[in-house]
């Protein structure tokens, strides 16, 4: 039915710091790790700072181990990061199918608690929507379609709270694209299950992809790719070629970037 990839492909963006900034941060993290070994507990602010460093370094397992120690925290900033880390761990090839399922539900619970602690937290809304989509893959088509309304609402709320967050807008575009290209038999199932099933158009998807690009130009290879794919769906080959060429030439920083450019 709805592929998990529909909502996933979320990129993290770090502020450019330069070599000196990275060196200083590495030293800071190292000094804090020494404090841990000496028995001094980190403050929540320090845990979050260390978590962001590990996330930016791609240390998924270390990041999860750090944050899961604080799973009973009341801090929304820590909880949404734990939701993200749990979900990232589930995406690793070394994670078993059983563990992936458990992590999907754990991620959703952490994101839900983050929202309960701070409804005005943009990242909590975004990760709640992403994790809710993941869980839908285990719940069946009726739940998946039903959740789609809630998912879009949370992406929209995330963008309202943080207009600079291009990834939330991109994901709204992917949401629209997915329902615009829904096969006829899935549309029929949706119509049978819901009086007003979720629908969208390629024009709406295109608007969101352009909004994301305006919010943060060239921020994500997948946004460039979807702009090209959407223009193809709208039979605008000239614009499709323009954006697909940009996607192909995008500097490959991640494995996903390499897949987009191949």
PDB file of C-alpha atoms in Angstrom:
ATOM      1  CA  UNK A   1       0.000   0.000   0.000  1.00  0.00           C
ATOM      2  CA  UNK A   2       1.603   3.303   1.026  1.00  0.00           C
ATOM      3  CA  UNK A   3       5.329   2.719   0.966  1.00  0.00           C
ATOM      4  CA  UNK A   4       7.282   3.685   4.063  1.00  0.00           C
ATOM      5  CA  UNK A   5       9.554   5.763   1.823  1.00  0.00           C
ATOM      6  CA  UNK A   6       6.617   8.114   1.298  1.00  0.00           C
ATOM      7  CA  UNK A   7       7.327  10.125   4.407  1.00  0.00           C
ATOM      8  CA  UNK A   8      10.813   9.097   5.409  1.00  0.00           C
ATOM      9  CA  UNK A   9      13.693  10.734   3.563  1.00  0.00           C
ATOM     10  CA  UNK A  10      14.339  13.433   6.099  1.00  0.00           C
ATOM     11  CA  UNK A  11      17.621  15.273   6.027  1.00  0.00           C
ATOM     12  CA  UNK A  12      19.457  16.776   8.984  1.00  0.00           C
ATOM     13  CA  UNK A  13      21.186  20.118   8.389  1.00  0.00           C
ATOM     14  CA  UNK A  14      24.020  21.374  10.584  1.00  0.00           C
ATOM     15  CA  UNK A  15      25.312  24.934  10.777  1.00  0.00           C
ATOM     16  CA  UNK A  16      28.577  25.330   8.906  1.00  0.00           C
ATOM     17  CA  UNK A  17      31.334  25.832  11.449  1.00  0.00           C
ATOM     18  CA  UNK A  18      34.662  25.416   9.721  1.00  0.00           C
ATOM     19  CA  UNK A  19      37.606  23.407  10.948  1.00  0.00           C
ATOM     20  CA  UNK A  20      38.247  25.468  14.069  1.00  0.00           C
ATOM     21  CA  UNK A  21      34.619  25.233  15.162  1.00  0.00           C
ATOM     22  CA  UNK A  22      34.580  21.469  14.658  1.00  0.00           C
ATOM     23  CA  UNK A  23      37.858  21.095  16.536  1.00  0.00           C
ATOM     24  CA  UNK A  24      36.582  23.125  19.452  1.00  0.00           C
ATOM     25  CA  UNK A  25      33.358  21.156  19.576  1.00  0.00           C
ATOM     26  CA  UNK A  26      35.226  17.850  19.430  1.00  0.00           C
ATOM     27  CA  UNK A  27      37.400  19.004  22.327  1.00  0.00           C
ATOM     28  CA  UNK A  28      34.324  20.057  24.244  1.00  0.00           C
ATOM     29  CA  UNK A  29      32.655  16.685  23.748  1.00  0.00           C
ATOM     30  CA  UNK A  30      35.852  14.896  24.736  1.00  0.00           C
ATOM     31  CA  UNK A  31      36.159  16.939  27.922  1.00  0.00           C
ATOM     32  CA  UNK A  32      32.560  16.151  28.801  1.00  0.00           C
ATOM     33  CA  UNK A  33      33.140  12.462  28.251  1.00  0.00           C
ATOM     34  CA  UNK A  34      35.972  12.716  30.794  1.00  0.00           C
ATOM     35  CA  UNK A  35      33.563  14.264  33.271  1.00  0.00           C
ATOM     36  CA  UNK A  36      31.186  11.356  32.779  1.00  0.00           C
ATOM     37  CA  UNK A  37      33.961   8.863  33.467  1.00  0.00           C
ATOM     38  CA  UNK A  38      34.899  10.799  36.591  1.00  0.00           C
ATOM     39  CA  UNK A  39      31.373  10.382  37.893  1.00  0.00           C
ATOM     40  CA  UNK A  40      29.868  13.820  37.232  1.00  0.00           C
ATOM     41  CA  UNK A  41      26.467  13.645  35.566  1.00  0.00           C
ATOM     42  CA  UNK A  42      25.799  15.815  32.557  1.00  0.00           C
ATOM     43  CA  UNK A  43      23.098  18.455  32.708  1.00  0.00           C
ATOM     44  CA  UNK A  44      20.195  18.052  30.258  1.00  0.00           C
ATOM     45  CA  UNK A  45      21.628  20.897  28.195  1.00  0.00           C
ATOM     46  CA  UNK A  46      24.965  19.087  27.959  1.00  0.00           C
ATOM     47  CA  UNK A  47      23.270  15.806  27.011  1.00  0.00           C
ATOM     48  CA  UNK A  48      21.431  17.553  24.179  1.00  0.00           C
ATOM     49  CA  UNK A  49      24.613  19.272  23.005  1.00  0.00           C
ATOM     50  CA  UNK A  50      26.469  15.976  22.967  1.00  0.00           C
ATOM     51  CA  UNK A  51      23.527  14.316  21.206  1.00  0.00           C
ATOM     52  CA  UNK A  52      23.583  16.922  18.442  1.00  0.00           C
ATOM     53  CA  UNK A  53      27.295  16.386  17.969  1.00  0.00           C
ATOM     54  CA  UNK A  54      26.840  12.612  17.689  1.00  0.00           C
ATOM     55  CA  UNK A  55      23.925  13.071  15.292  1.00  0.00           C
ATOM     56  CA  UNK A  56      25.967  15.337  13.062  1.00  0.00           C
ATOM     57  CA  UNK A  57      28.798  12.810  13.152  1.00  0.00           C
ATOM     58  CA  UNK A  58      26.507   9.975  12.047  1.00  0.00           C
ATOM     59  CA  UNK A  59      27.084   8.019  15.271  1.00  0.00           C
ATOM     60  CA  UNK A  60      23.595   6.505  15.312  1.00  0.00           C
ATOM     61  CA  UNK A  61      24.171   3.709  17.827  1.00  0.00           C
ATOM     62  CA  UNK A  62      26.169   5.872  20.247  1.00  0.00           C
ATOM     63  CA  UNK A  63      23.529   8.566  20.010  1.00  0.00           C
ATOM     64  CA  UNK A  64      20.744   6.132  20.808  1.00  0.00           C
ATOM     65  CA  UNK A  65      22.640   4.690  23.786  1.00  0.00           C
ATOM     66  CA  UNK A  66      23.214   8.200  25.123  1.00  0.00           C
ATOM     67  CA  UNK A  67      19.608   9.337  24.820  1.00  0.00           C
ATOM     68  CA  UNK A  68      17.788   6.158  25.814  1.00  0.00           C
ATOM     69  CA  UNK A  69      19.323   6.501  29.278  1.00  0.00           C
ATOM     70  CA  UNK A  70      17.068   9.545  29.634  1.00  0.00           C
ATOM     71  CA  UNK A  71      13.887   8.061  28.161  1.00  0.00           C
ATOM     72  CA  UNK A  72      11.905   9.080  31.242  1.00  0.00           C
ATOM     73  CA  UNK A  73      12.885  12.706  30.810  1.00  0.00           C
ATOM     74  CA  UNK A  74      10.288  15.471  30.864  1.00  0.00           C
ATOM     75  CA  UNK A  75      12.282  17.560  28.387  1.00  0.00           C
ATOM     76  CA  UNK A  76      10.617  17.908  24.958  1.00  0.00           C
ATOM     77  CA  UNK A  77      13.929  18.744  23.267  1.00  0.00           C
ATOM     78  CA  UNK A  78      15.482  15.516  24.481  1.00  0.00           C
ATOM     79  CA  UNK A  79      12.392  13.401  23.746  1.00  0.00           C
ATOM     80  CA  UNK A  80      12.045  14.364  20.096  1.00  0.00           C
ATOM     81  CA  UNK A  81      15.750  13.718  19.629  1.00  0.00           C
ATOM     82  CA  UNK A  82      15.275  10.281  21.185  1.00  0.00           C
ATOM     83  CA  UNK A  83      12.375   9.653  18.799  1.00  0.00           C
ATOM     84  CA  UNK A  84      14.634  10.554  15.875  1.00  0.00           C
ATOM     85  CA  UNK A  85      17.531   8.462  17.174  1.00  0.00           C
ATOM     86  CA  UNK A  86      15.276   5.437  17.728  1.00  0.00           C
ATOM     87  CA  UNK A  87      13.906   5.744  14.231  1.00  0.00           C
ATOM     88  CA  UNK A  88      17.375   6.162  12.723  1.00  0.00           C
ATOM     89  CA  UNK A  89      18.496   3.025  14.549  1.00  0.00           C
ATOM     90  CA  UNK A  90      15.537   1.164  13.057  1.00  0.00           C
ATOM     91  CA  UNK A  91      16.729   2.145   9.572  1.00  0.00           C
ATOM     92  CA  UNK A  92      20.123   0.463   9.970  1.00  0.00           C
ATOM     93  CA  UNK A  93      20.618  -2.763   8.031  1.00  0.00           C
ATOM     94  CA  UNK A  94      21.991  -4.479  11.142  1.00  0.00           C
ATOM     95  CA  UNK A  95      18.692  -3.967  12.981  1.00  0.00           C
ATOM     96  CA  UNK A  96      16.448  -7.043  12.946  1.00  0.00           C
ATOM     97  CA  UNK A  97      12.839  -6.920  11.737  1.00  0.00           C
ATOM     98  CA  UNK A  98      11.569  -7.458  15.279  1.00  0.00           C
ATOM     99  CA  UNK A  99      13.758  -4.646  16.599  1.00  0.00           C
ATOM    100  CA  UNK A 100      12.651  -2.336  13.772  1.00  0.00           C
ATOM    101  CA  UNK A 101       9.023  -2.822  14.746  1.00  0.00           C
ATOM    102  CA  UNK A 102       9.675  -2.185  18.430  1.00  0.00           C
ATOM    103  CA  UNK A 103      11.753   0.891  17.672  1.00  0.00           C
ATOM    104  CA  UNK A 104       8.981   2.252  15.437  1.00  0.00           C
ATOM    105  CA  UNK A 105       6.507   2.114  18.310  1.00  0.00           C
ATOM    106  CA  UNK A 106       9.080   3.430  20.780  1.00  0.00           C
ATOM    107  CA  UNK A 107       9.833   6.367  18.483  1.00  0.00           C
ATOM    108  CA  UNK A 108       6.178   7.280  18.247  1.00  0.00           C
ATOM    109  CA  UNK A 109       5.798   7.150  22.026  1.00  0.00           C
ATOM    110  CA  UNK A 110       8.792   9.442  22.554  1.00  0.00           C
ATOM    111  CA  UNK A 111       7.532  11.924  19.947  1.00  0.00           C
ATOM    112  CA  UNK A 112       4.058  11.863  21.476  1.00  0.00           C
ATOM    113  CA  UNK A 113       5.473  12.635  24.906  1.00  0.00           C
ATOM    114  CA  UNK A 114       7.569  15.453  23.440  1.00  0.00           C
ATOM    115  CA  UNK A 115       4.354  17.016  22.091  1.00  0.00           C
ATOM    116  CA  UNK A 116       2.621  16.581  25.425  1.00  0.00           C
ATOM    117  CA  UNK A 117       5.480  18.420  27.136  1.00  0.00           C
ATOM    118  CA  UNK A 118       5.610  21.245  24.589  1.00  0.00           C
ATOM    119  CA  UNK A 119       2.921  21.577  21.924  1.00  0.00           C
ATOM    120  CA  UNK A 120       4.732  24.595  20.504  1.00  0.00           C
ATOM    121  CA  UNK A 121       7.829  22.562  19.587  1.00  0.00           C
ATOM    122  CA  UNK A 122       8.174  22.418  15.801  1.00  0.00           C
ATOM    123  CA  UNK A 123      10.537  19.423  15.749  1.00  0.00           C
ATOM    124  CA  UNK A 124       8.209  17.434  17.993  1.00  0.00           C
ATOM    125  CA  UNK A 125       5.375  17.900  15.499  1.00  0.00           C
ATOM    126  CA  UNK A 126       7.585  16.898  12.585  1.00  0.00           C
ATOM    127  CA  UNK A 127       8.925  13.753  14.207  1.00  0.00           C
ATOM    128  CA  UNK A 128       5.519  12.771  15.542  1.00  0.00           C
ATOM    129  CA  UNK A 129       4.209  12.862  11.957  1.00  0.00           C
ATOM    130  CA  UNK A 130       7.148  10.848  10.635  1.00  0.00           C
ATOM    131  CA  UNK A 131       6.921   8.236  13.402  1.00  0.00           C
ATOM    132  CA  UNK A 132       3.157   7.970  13.043  1.00  0.00           C
ATOM    133  CA  UNK A 133       3.665   7.152   9.376  1.00  0.00           C
ATOM    134  CA  UNK A 134       6.195   4.452  10.299  1.00  0.00           C
ATOM    135  CA  UNK A 135       3.798   2.784  12.722  1.00  0.00           C
ATOM    136  CA  UNK A 136       1.084   2.866  10.070  1.00  0.00           C
ATOM    137  CA  UNK A 137       3.132   0.404   8.059  1.00  0.00           C
ATOM    138  CA  UNK A 138       2.427  -2.170  10.777  1.00  0.00           C
ATOM    139  CA  UNK A 139      -1.232  -1.261  11.310  1.00  0.00           C
ATOM    140  CA  UNK A 140      -2.822  -1.908   7.909  1.00  0.00           C
ATOM    141  CA  UNK A 141      -4.310   0.200   5.121  1.00  0.00           C
ATOM    142  CA  UNK A 142      -7.280   1.594   7.072  1.00  0.00           C
ATOM    143  CA  UNK A 143      -5.105   2.967   9.856  1.00  0.00           C
ATOM    144  CA  UNK A 144      -2.503   4.155   7.358  1.00  0.00           C
ATOM    145  CA  UNK A 145      -5.025   6.218   5.405  1.00  0.00           C
ATOM    146  CA  UNK A 146      -6.707   7.462   8.557  1.00  0.00           C
ATOM    147  CA  UNK A 147      -3.373   8.598   9.952  1.00  0.00           C
ATOM    148  CA  UNK A 148      -2.624  10.503   6.744  1.00  0.00           C
ATOM    149  CA  UNK A 149      -4.878  13.367   7.787  1.00  0.00           C
ATOM    150  CA  UNK A 150      -3.131  13.675  11.151  1.00  0.00           C
ATOM    151  CA  UNK A 151       0.307  13.386   9.574  1.00  0.00           C
ATOM    152  CA  UNK A 152      -0.288  16.305   7.241  1.00  0.00           C
ATOM    153  CA  UNK A 153      -1.696  18.433  10.057  1.00  0.00           C
ATOM    154  CA  UNK A 154       1.471  17.941  12.091  1.00  0.00           C
ATOM    155  CA  UNK A 155       3.773  18.726   9.161  1.00  0.00           C
ATOM    156  CA  UNK A 156       1.791  21.921   8.587  1.00  0.00           C
ATOM    157  CA  UNK A 157       1.956  22.805  12.275  1.00  0.00           C
ATOM    158  CA  UNK A 158       5.709  22.180  12.299  1.00  0.00           C
ATOM    159  CA  UNK A 159       6.140  24.643   9.448  1.00  0.00           C
ATOM    160  CA  UNK A 160       3.885  27.218  11.101  1.00  0.00           C
ATOM    161  CA  UNK A 161       6.068  27.098  14.188  1.00  0.00           C
ATOM    162  CA  UNK A 162       9.316  27.153  12.208  1.00  0.00           C
ATOM    163  CA  UNK A 163       8.984  28.626   8.680  1.00  0.00           C
ATOM    164  CA  UNK A 164      12.697  28.024   8.121  1.00  0.00           C
ATOM    165  CA  UNK A 165      12.263  24.252   8.422  1.00  0.00           C
ATOM    166  CA  UNK A 166      12.352  23.251   4.781  1.00  0.00           C
ATOM    167  CA  UNK A 167      12.133  19.532   5.556  1.00  0.00           C
ATOM    168  CA  UNK A 168       8.600  19.816   6.952  1.00  0.00           C
ATOM    169  CA  UNK A 169       7.456  21.566   3.770  1.00  0.00           C
ATOM    170  CA  UNK A 170       9.249  18.983   1.647  1.00  0.00           C
ATOM    171  CA  UNK A 171       7.448  16.195   3.498  1.00  0.00           C
ATOM    172  CA  UNK A 172       4.100  17.885   2.915  1.00  0.00           C
ATOM    173  CA  UNK A 173       5.013  17.869  -0.764  1.00  0.00           C
ATOM    174  CA  UNK A 174       5.840  14.170  -0.641  1.00  0.00           C
ATOM    175  CA  UNK A 175       2.503  13.577   1.115  1.00  0.00           C
ATOM    176  CA  UNK A 176       0.667  15.345  -1.713  1.00  0.00           C
ATOM    177  CA  UNK A 177       2.706  13.577  -4.403  1.00  0.00           C
ATOM    178  CA  UNK A 178       1.958  10.180  -2.868  1.00  0.00           C
ATOM    179  CA  UNK A 179      -1.801  10.716  -2.853  1.00  0.00           C
ATOM    180  CA  UNK A 180      -1.733  12.286  -6.305  1.00  0.00           C
ATOM    181  CA  UNK A 181      -0.154   9.133  -7.764  1.00  0.00           C
ATOM    182  CA  UNK A 182      -2.245   6.697  -5.709  1.00  0.00           C
ATOM    183  CA  UNK A 183      -3.234   3.713  -7.896  1.00  0.00           C
ATOM    184  CA  UNK A 184      -6.921   3.456  -8.769  1.00  0.00           C
ATOM    185  CA  UNK A 185      -7.474   0.331  -6.679  1.00  0.00           C
ATOM    186  CA  UNK A 186      -6.075   2.031  -3.586  1.00  0.00           C
ATOM    187  CA  UNK A 187      -8.290   5.040  -4.262  1.00  0.00           C
ATOM    188  CA  UNK A 188     -11.241   2.655  -4.378  1.00  0.00           C
ATOM    189  CA  UNK A 189     -10.240   1.095  -1.049  1.00  0.00           C
ATOM    190  CA  UNK A 190      -9.846   4.543   0.477  1.00  0.00           C
ATOM    191  CA  UNK A 191     -13.281   5.596  -0.795  1.00  0.00           C
ATOM    192  CA  UNK A 192     -14.818   2.481   0.752  1.00  0.00           C
ATOM    193  CA  UNK A 193     -13.170   3.109   4.117  1.00  0.00           C
ATOM    194  CA  UNK A 194     -13.668   6.863   4.402  1.00  0.00           C
ATOM    195  CA  UNK A 195     -16.470   9.202   3.349  1.00  0.00           C
ATOM    196  CA  UNK A 196     -13.849  11.795   2.391  1.00  0.00           C
ATOM    197  CA  UNK A 197     -10.518  10.019   1.810  1.00  0.00           C
ATOM    198  CA  UNK A 198      -7.316  12.069   1.568  1.00  0.00           C
ATOM    199  CA  UNK A 199      -6.602  13.341  -1.936  1.00  0.00           C
ATOM    200  CA  UNK A 200      -4.144  15.713  -3.548  1.00  0.00           C
ATOM    201  CA  UNK A 201      -2.732  16.852  -6.878  1.00  0.00           C
ATOM    202  CA  UNK A 202       0.682  17.141  -8.477  1.00  0.00           C
ATOM    203  CA  UNK A 203       0.158  20.916  -8.622  1.00  0.00           C
ATOM    204  CA  UNK A 204      -0.184  21.023  -4.832  1.00  0.00           C
ATOM    205  CA  UNK A 205       2.887  18.839  -4.386  1.00  0.00           C
ATOM    206  CA  UNK A 206       4.858  21.101  -6.711  1.00  0.00           C
ATOM    207  CA  UNK A 207       3.882  24.170  -4.686  1.00  0.00           C
ATOM    208  CA  UNK A 208       5.256  22.609  -1.496  1.00  0.00           C
ATOM    209  CA  UNK A 209       8.505  21.488  -3.136  1.00  0.00           C
ATOM    210  CA  UNK A 210       9.074  25.026  -4.406  1.00  0.00           C
ATOM    211  CA  UNK A 211       8.220  26.435  -0.972  1.00  0.00           C
ATOM    212  CA  UNK A 212      10.834  24.138   0.559  1.00  0.00           C
ATOM    213  CA  UNK A 213      13.407  25.295  -1.974  1.00  0.00           C
ATOM    214  CA  UNK A 214      12.585  28.931  -1.230  1.00  0.00           C
ATOM    215  CA  UNK A 215      12.915  28.336   2.519  1.00  0.00           C
ATOM    216  CA  UNK A 216      16.356  26.739   2.130  1.00  0.00           C
ATOM    217  CA  UNK A 217      17.749  26.674  -1.442  1.00  0.00           C
ATOM    218  CA  UNK A 218      19.486  23.481  -2.532  1.00  0.00           C
ATOM    219  CA  UNK A 219      19.081  21.991   0.954  1.00  0.00           C
ATOM    220  CA  UNK A 220      18.206  18.439  -0.059  1.00  0.00           C
ATOM    221  CA  UNK A 221      18.883  16.251  -3.072  1.00  0.00           C
ATOM    222  CA  UNK A 222      15.494  14.550  -2.719  1.00  0.00           C
ATOM    223  CA  UNK A 223      13.626  17.855  -2.970  1.00  0.00           C
ATOM    224  CA  UNK A 224      15.378  18.546  -6.272  1.00  0.00           C
ATOM    225  CA  UNK A 225      14.514  15.028  -7.427  1.00  0.00           C
ATOM    226  CA  UNK A 226      10.851  15.396  -6.512  1.00  0.00           C
ATOM    227  CA  UNK A 227      10.653  18.731  -8.306  1.00  0.00           C
ATOM    228  CA  UNK A 228      11.874  16.961 -11.435  1.00  0.00           C
ATOM    229  CA  UNK A 229       9.534  13.994 -10.974  1.00  0.00           C
ATOM    230  CA  UNK A 230       6.542  16.236 -10.368  1.00  0.00           C
ATOM    231  CA  UNK A 231       7.215  18.305 -13.471  1.00  0.00           C
ATOM    232  CA  UNK A 232       7.403  15.039 -15.424  1.00  0.00           C
ATOM    233  CA  UNK A 233       3.978  14.064 -14.075  1.00  0.00           C
ATOM    234  CA  UNK A 234       2.727  17.451 -15.292  1.00  0.00           C
ATOM    235  CA  UNK A 235       4.294  16.839 -18.730  1.00  0.00           C
ATOM    236  CA  UNK A 236       6.667  19.781 -18.430  1.00  0.00           C
ATOM    237  CA  UNK A 237       9.802  18.098 -19.754  1.00  0.00           C
ATOM    238  CA  UNK A 238      11.871  21.285 -19.894  1.00  0.00           C
ATOM    239  CA  UNK A 239      11.449  22.045 -16.180  1.00  0.00           C
ATOM    240  CA  UNK A 240      11.739  18.368 -15.311  1.00  0.00           C
ATOM    241  CA  UNK A 241      15.136  18.196 -17.016  1.00  0.00           C
ATOM    242  CA  UNK A 242      16.276  21.335 -15.187  1.00  0.00           C
ATOM    243  CA  UNK A 243      15.532  19.962 -11.715  1.00  0.00           C
ATOM    244  CA  UNK A 244      16.587  16.391 -12.444  1.00  0.00           C
ATOM    245  CA  UNK A 245      19.938  17.722 -13.679  1.00  0.00           C
ATOM    246  CA  UNK A 246      20.330  19.663 -10.424  1.00  0.00           C
ATOM    247  CA  UNK A 247      19.561  16.496  -8.465  1.00  0.00           C
ATOM    248  CA  UNK A 248      22.121  14.517 -10.449  1.00  0.00           C
ATOM    249  CA  UNK A 249      24.826  17.159  -9.923  1.00  0.00           C
ATOM    250  CA  UNK A 250      24.092  17.537  -6.214  1.00  0.00           C
ATOM    251  CA  UNK A 251      27.244  16.952  -4.076  1.00  0.00           C
ATOM    252  CA  UNK A 252      26.948  13.471  -2.584  1.00  0.00           C
ATOM    253  CA  UNK A 253      27.341  13.846   1.177  1.00  0.00           C
ATOM    254  CA  UNK A 254      25.222  10.830   2.117  1.00  0.00           C
ATOM    255  CA  UNK A 255      24.340   7.428   0.737  1.00  0.00           C
ATOM    256  CA  UNK A 256      20.935   8.830  -0.181  1.00  0.00           C
ATOM    257  CA  UNK A 257      22.561  11.631  -2.193  1.00  0.00           C
ATOM    258  CA  UNK A 258      24.527   9.029  -4.124  1.00  0.00           C
ATOM    259  CA  UNK A 259      21.336   7.130  -4.935  1.00  0.00           C
ATOM    260  CA  UNK A 260      19.649  10.310  -6.139  1.00  0.00           C
ATOM    261  CA  UNK A 261      22.575  11.184  -8.410  1.00  0.00           C
ATOM    262  CA  UNK A 262      22.971   7.723  -9.876  1.00  0.00           C
TER     263      UNK A 262
END
